[in-house]
PDB file of C-alpha atoms in Angstrom:
ATOM      1  CA  GLN A 232      -0.262   0.027   0.592  1.00 88.00           C
ATOM      2  CA  VAL A 233       1.041   4.248  -1.064  1.00 95.00           C
ATOM      3  CA  HIS A 234       0.023   6.572   1.828  1.00 97.00           C
ATOM      4  CA  LEU A 235       0.498   9.927  -0.217  1.00 97.00           C
ATOM      5  CA  THR A 236       0.074  13.186   1.866  1.00 97.00           C
ATOM      6  CA  GLU A 237      -0.532  16.364   0.462  1.00 97.00           C
ATOM      7  CA  SER A 238       0.266  19.605   2.357  1.00 97.00           C
ATOM      8  CA  GLY A 239       0.421  22.883   0.807  1.00 97.00           C
ATOM      9  CA  GLY A 240      -3.597  24.220   0.874  1.00 97.00           C
ATOM     10  CA  ASN A 241      -4.164  28.124   2.088  1.00 97.00           C
ATOM     11  CA  SER A 242      -6.447  30.954   1.620  1.00 98.00           C
ATOM     12  CA  VAL A 243      -5.413  32.490  -1.394  1.00 98.00           C
ATOM     13  CA  GLU A 244      -5.941  36.309  -3.435  1.00 98.00           C
ATOM     14  CA  ALA A 245      -6.984  35.870  -7.074  1.00 98.00           C
ATOM     15  CA  GLY A 246      -4.123  36.250  -9.124  1.00 98.00           C
ATOM     16  CA  GLY A 247      -1.835  34.751  -6.649  1.00 98.00           C
ATOM     17  CA  SER A 248      -0.267  31.437  -6.644  1.00 98.00           C
ATOM     18  CA  LEU A 249      -0.158  28.447  -4.984  1.00 98.00           C
ATOM     19  CA  ARG A 250       2.604  25.196  -4.852  1.00 98.00           C
ATOM     20  CA  LEU A 251       0.745  22.052  -3.497  1.00 98.00           C
ATOM     21  CA  THR A 252       2.661  18.671  -2.262  1.00 98.00           C
ATOM     22  CA  CYS A 253       2.835  15.229  -2.373  1.00 98.00           C
ATOM     23  CA  ALA A 254       4.742  13.427  -0.181  1.00 97.00           C
ATOM     24  CA  ASP A 255       4.258   9.277  -1.136  1.00 96.00           C
ATOM     25  CA  SER A 256       5.872   6.323   1.176  1.00 96.00           C
ATOM     26  CA  GLY A 257       7.580   4.832  -1.788  1.00 95.00           C
ATOM     27  CA  TYR A 258       6.703   2.750  -5.442  1.00 94.00           C
ATOM     28  CA  SER A 259       7.812  -0.296  -6.400  1.00 93.00           C
ATOM     29  CA  TYR A 260       7.126   0.173  -9.965  1.00 91.00           C
ATOM     30  CA  ALA A 261       9.803   2.716 -12.471  1.00 91.00           C
ATOM     31  CA  SER A 262       7.109   4.030 -14.296  1.00 95.00           C
ATOM     32  CA  VAL A 263       4.209   5.342 -12.355  1.00 95.00           C
ATOM     33  CA  CYS A 264       0.612   7.381 -13.010  1.00 96.00           C
ATOM     34  CA  MET A 265       0.487  10.656 -10.841  1.00 97.00           C
ATOM     35  CA  ALA A 266      -2.466  12.977 -11.076  1.00 97.00           C
ATOM     36  CA  TRP A 267      -4.522  15.698  -8.601  1.00 98.00           C
ATOM     37  CA  PHE A 268      -8.030  16.250  -8.209  1.00 98.00           C
ATOM     38  CA  ARG A 269     -10.028  18.796  -6.863  1.00 98.00           C
ATOM     39  CA  GLN A 270     -13.893  18.654  -5.085  1.00 98.00           C
ATOM     40  CA  ALA A 271     -15.117  21.986  -4.636  1.00 97.00           C
ATOM     41  CA  PRO A 272     -18.696  21.768  -2.807  1.00 93.00           C
ATOM     42  CA  GLY A 273     -21.847  20.650  -4.257  1.00 95.00           C
ATOM     43  CA  LYS A 274     -19.686  18.792  -6.934  1.00 96.00           C
ATOM     44  CA  GLU A 275     -19.171  16.033  -8.175  1.00 97.00           C
ATOM     45  CA  ARG A 276     -14.776  15.123  -7.788  1.00 97.00           C
ATOM     46  CA  GLU A 277     -12.902  16.384 -10.773  1.00 97.00           C
ATOM     47  CA  ALA A 278      -9.500  15.448 -12.800  1.00 97.00           C
ATOM     48  CA  VAL A 279      -7.622  19.091 -13.085  1.00 98.00           C
ATOM     49  CA  ALA A 280      -3.912  17.108 -14.063  1.00 98.00           C
ATOM     50  CA  THR A 281      -1.918  14.081 -15.170  1.00 98.00           C
ATOM     51  CA  ILE A 282       1.740  12.902 -15.373  1.00 97.00           C
ATOM     52  CA  TYR A 283       3.472   9.794 -16.499  1.00 97.00           C
ATOM     53  CA  THR A 284       6.419   9.665 -15.447  1.00 96.00           C
ATOM     54  CA  GLY A 285       7.895   7.393 -17.450  1.00 95.00           C
ATOM     55  CA  ASP A 286       8.661   9.868 -20.354  1.00 96.00           C
ATOM     56  CA  ASP A 287       7.057  12.497 -17.981  1.00 96.00           C
ATOM     57  CA  SER A 288       4.693  13.827 -20.268  1.00 97.00           C
ATOM     58  CA  THR A 289       1.267  15.140 -19.148  1.00 97.00           C
ATOM     59  CA  HIS A 290      -2.850  16.478 -19.360  1.00 98.00           C
ATOM     60  CA  TYR A 291      -4.288  18.129 -18.334  1.00 98.00           C
ATOM     61  CA  ALA A 292      -8.550  19.778 -17.407  1.00 98.00           C
ATOM     62  CA  ASP A 293      -8.910  22.732 -19.743  1.00 98.00           C
ATOM     63  CA  SER A 294      -9.879  24.993 -16.744  1.00 97.00           C
ATOM     64  CA  VAL A 295      -6.716  24.837 -15.514  1.00 98.00           C
ATOM     65  CA  GLN A 296      -4.839  24.766 -19.063  1.00 98.00           C
ATOM     66  CA  GLY A 297      -1.992  27.583 -19.227  1.00 98.00           C
ATOM     67  CA  ARG A 298      -2.271  27.864 -15.506  1.00 98.00           C
ATOM     68  CA  PHE A 299      -1.347  24.988 -13.272  1.00 98.00           C
ATOM     69  CA  ILE A 300       1.767  22.855 -13.801  1.00 98.00           C
ATOM     70  CA  ILE A 301       2.099  19.056 -12.895  1.00 98.00           C
ATOM     71  CA  SER A 302       5.677  17.697 -11.932  1.00 97.00           C
ATOM     72  CA  HIS A 303       7.613  15.362  -9.697  1.00 96.00           C
ATOM     73  CA  GLU A 304      11.056  14.590  -7.851  1.00 95.00           C
ATOM     74  CA  LYS A 305       9.945  11.263  -7.660  1.00 91.00           C
ATOM     75  CA  ALA A 306      13.001   9.963  -6.038  1.00 92.00           C
ATOM     76  CA  LYS A 307      12.848  12.310  -3.478  1.00 95.00           C
ATOM     77  CA  ASN A 308       9.046  10.651  -2.931  1.00 95.00           C
ATOM     78  CA  ARG A 309       7.272  14.151  -3.941  1.00 96.00           C
ATOM     79  CA  GLN A 310       5.020  15.434  -6.921  1.00 97.00           C
ATOM     80  CA  TYR A 311       3.606  18.549  -7.199  1.00 98.00           C
ATOM     81  CA  LEU A 312       1.298  21.006  -8.540  1.00 98.00           C
ATOM     82  CA  GLN A 313       1.841  24.431  -9.068  1.00 98.00           C
ATOM     83  CA  MET A 314      -1.289  27.163  -9.903  1.00 98.00           C
ATOM     84  CA  ASN A 315      -0.627  30.235 -11.249  1.00 98.00           C
ATOM     85  CA  ASN A 316      -2.984  33.288 -11.769  1.00 98.00           C
ATOM     86  CA  LEU A 317      -5.743  31.276  -9.769  1.00 98.00           C
ATOM     87  CA  LYS A 318      -9.146  32.372 -10.358  1.00 98.00           C
ATOM     88  CA  PRO A 319     -12.425  31.525  -7.320  1.00 98.00           C
ATOM     89  CA  GLU A 320     -13.983  28.540  -9.299  1.00 97.00           C
ATOM     90  CA  ASP A 321     -10.975  27.217  -8.533  1.00 98.00           C
ATOM     91  CA  THR A 322     -11.414  26.794  -4.685  1.00 98.00           C
ATOM     92  CA  ALA A 323     -11.809  23.090  -4.033  1.00 98.00           C
ATOM     93  CA  MET A 324     -10.539  20.591  -1.820  1.00 98.00           C
ATOM     94  CA  TYR A 325      -7.610  19.012  -3.490  1.00 98.00           C
ATOM     95  CA  TYR A 326      -6.782  15.655  -3.828  1.00 98.00           C
ATOM     96  CA  CYS A 327      -3.321  13.545  -4.647  1.00 98.00           C
ATOM     97  CA  ALA A 328      -3.625  10.512  -6.705  1.00 97.00           C
ATOM     98  CA  ALA A 329      -1.618   7.617  -7.967  1.00 97.00           C
ATOM     99  CA  ASP A 330      -1.679   4.440  -9.792  1.00 96.00           C
ATOM    100  CA  GLU A 331       1.250   1.627 -10.162  1.00 95.00           C
ATOM    101  CA  LEU A 332      -0.324  -0.253 -13.243  1.00 89.00           C
ATOM    102  CA  LEU A 333      -1.389   2.593 -15.526  1.00 89.00           C
ATOM    103  CA  LEU A 334       0.861   3.329 -18.870  1.00 90.00           C
ATOM    104  CA  GLN A 335       0.784   6.270 -20.311  1.00 94.00           C
ATOM    105  CA  ARG A 336      -1.748   5.943 -22.862  1.00 94.00           C
ATOM    106  CA  ARG A 337      -4.739   5.555 -19.907  1.00 95.00           C
ATOM    107  CA  CYS A 338      -2.901   8.048 -17.741  1.00 95.00           C
ATOM    108  CA  LEU A 339      -3.330  10.628 -19.587  1.00 94.00           C
ATOM    109  CA  GLU A 340      -7.198  10.015 -19.492  1.00 95.00           C
ATOM    110  CA  MET A 341      -7.771  11.567 -15.436  1.00 94.00           C
ATOM    111  CA  ALA A 342     -10.193   8.149 -15.139  1.00 95.00           C
ATOM    112  CA  ILE A 343     -11.267   8.894 -11.575  1.00 96.00           C
ATOM    113  CA  ASP A 344     -11.386   5.748 -10.862  1.00 95.00           C
ATOM    114  CA  ASP A 345      -8.515   4.261 -12.317  1.00 95.00           C
ATOM    115  CA  PHE A 346      -6.626   5.402  -9.222  1.00 96.00           C
ATOM    116  CA  ASP A 347      -6.085   2.920  -6.705  1.00 96.00           C
ATOM    117  CA  TYR A 348      -3.499   5.688  -3.977  1.00 97.00           C
ATOM    118  CA  TRP A 349      -5.202   8.746  -2.530  1.00 97.00           C
ATOM    119  CA  GLY A 350      -3.987  11.700   0.139  1.00 97.00           C
ATOM    120  CA  GLN A 351      -6.525  13.078   2.444  1.00 97.00           C
ATOM    121  CA  GLY A 352      -7.109  16.633   0.884  1.00 97.00           C
ATOM    122  CA  THR A 353      -5.592  19.718   1.125  1.00 98.00           C
ATOM    123  CA  GLN A 354      -8.436  22.734   1.533  1.00 98.00           C
ATOM    124  CA  VAL A 355      -7.840  25.497  -1.744  1.00 98.00           C
ATOM    125  CA  THR A 356      -9.559  29.196  -1.083  1.00 98.00           C
ATOM    126  CA  VAL A 357      -9.266  31.764  -3.488  1.00 98.00           C
ATOM    127  CA  SER A 358     -10.702  35.185  -3.108  1.00 97.00           C
ATOM    128  CA  SER A 359     -12.114  37.930  -4.936  1.00 94.00           C
TER     129      SER A 359
END
């Protein structure tokens, strides 16, 4: 079992930036699919971004394209979500997720049910 722990959530004004960090307990596979999801009150959890560490390919939700960057330092047991030009609609609980069996093509589909490992969530609040 891989354990994930998020940190970095905070309250920030619109237009500001924030970096979320996810620490993991270590993977058995050389290549891992890593992802960030978010869930706002009254809404379903939605995919934000994924990265496949085998080639560092990424995919982003249209709503965050050009503003957010997903990255990793797998050897240091870390993945990140850099959030720039934050908007009030970005307000949500953010969750990191990972799976060791997804290959690149499936990883970039950002299907929530594909991910076996989840963090506890960290709150991001963007004020206008």
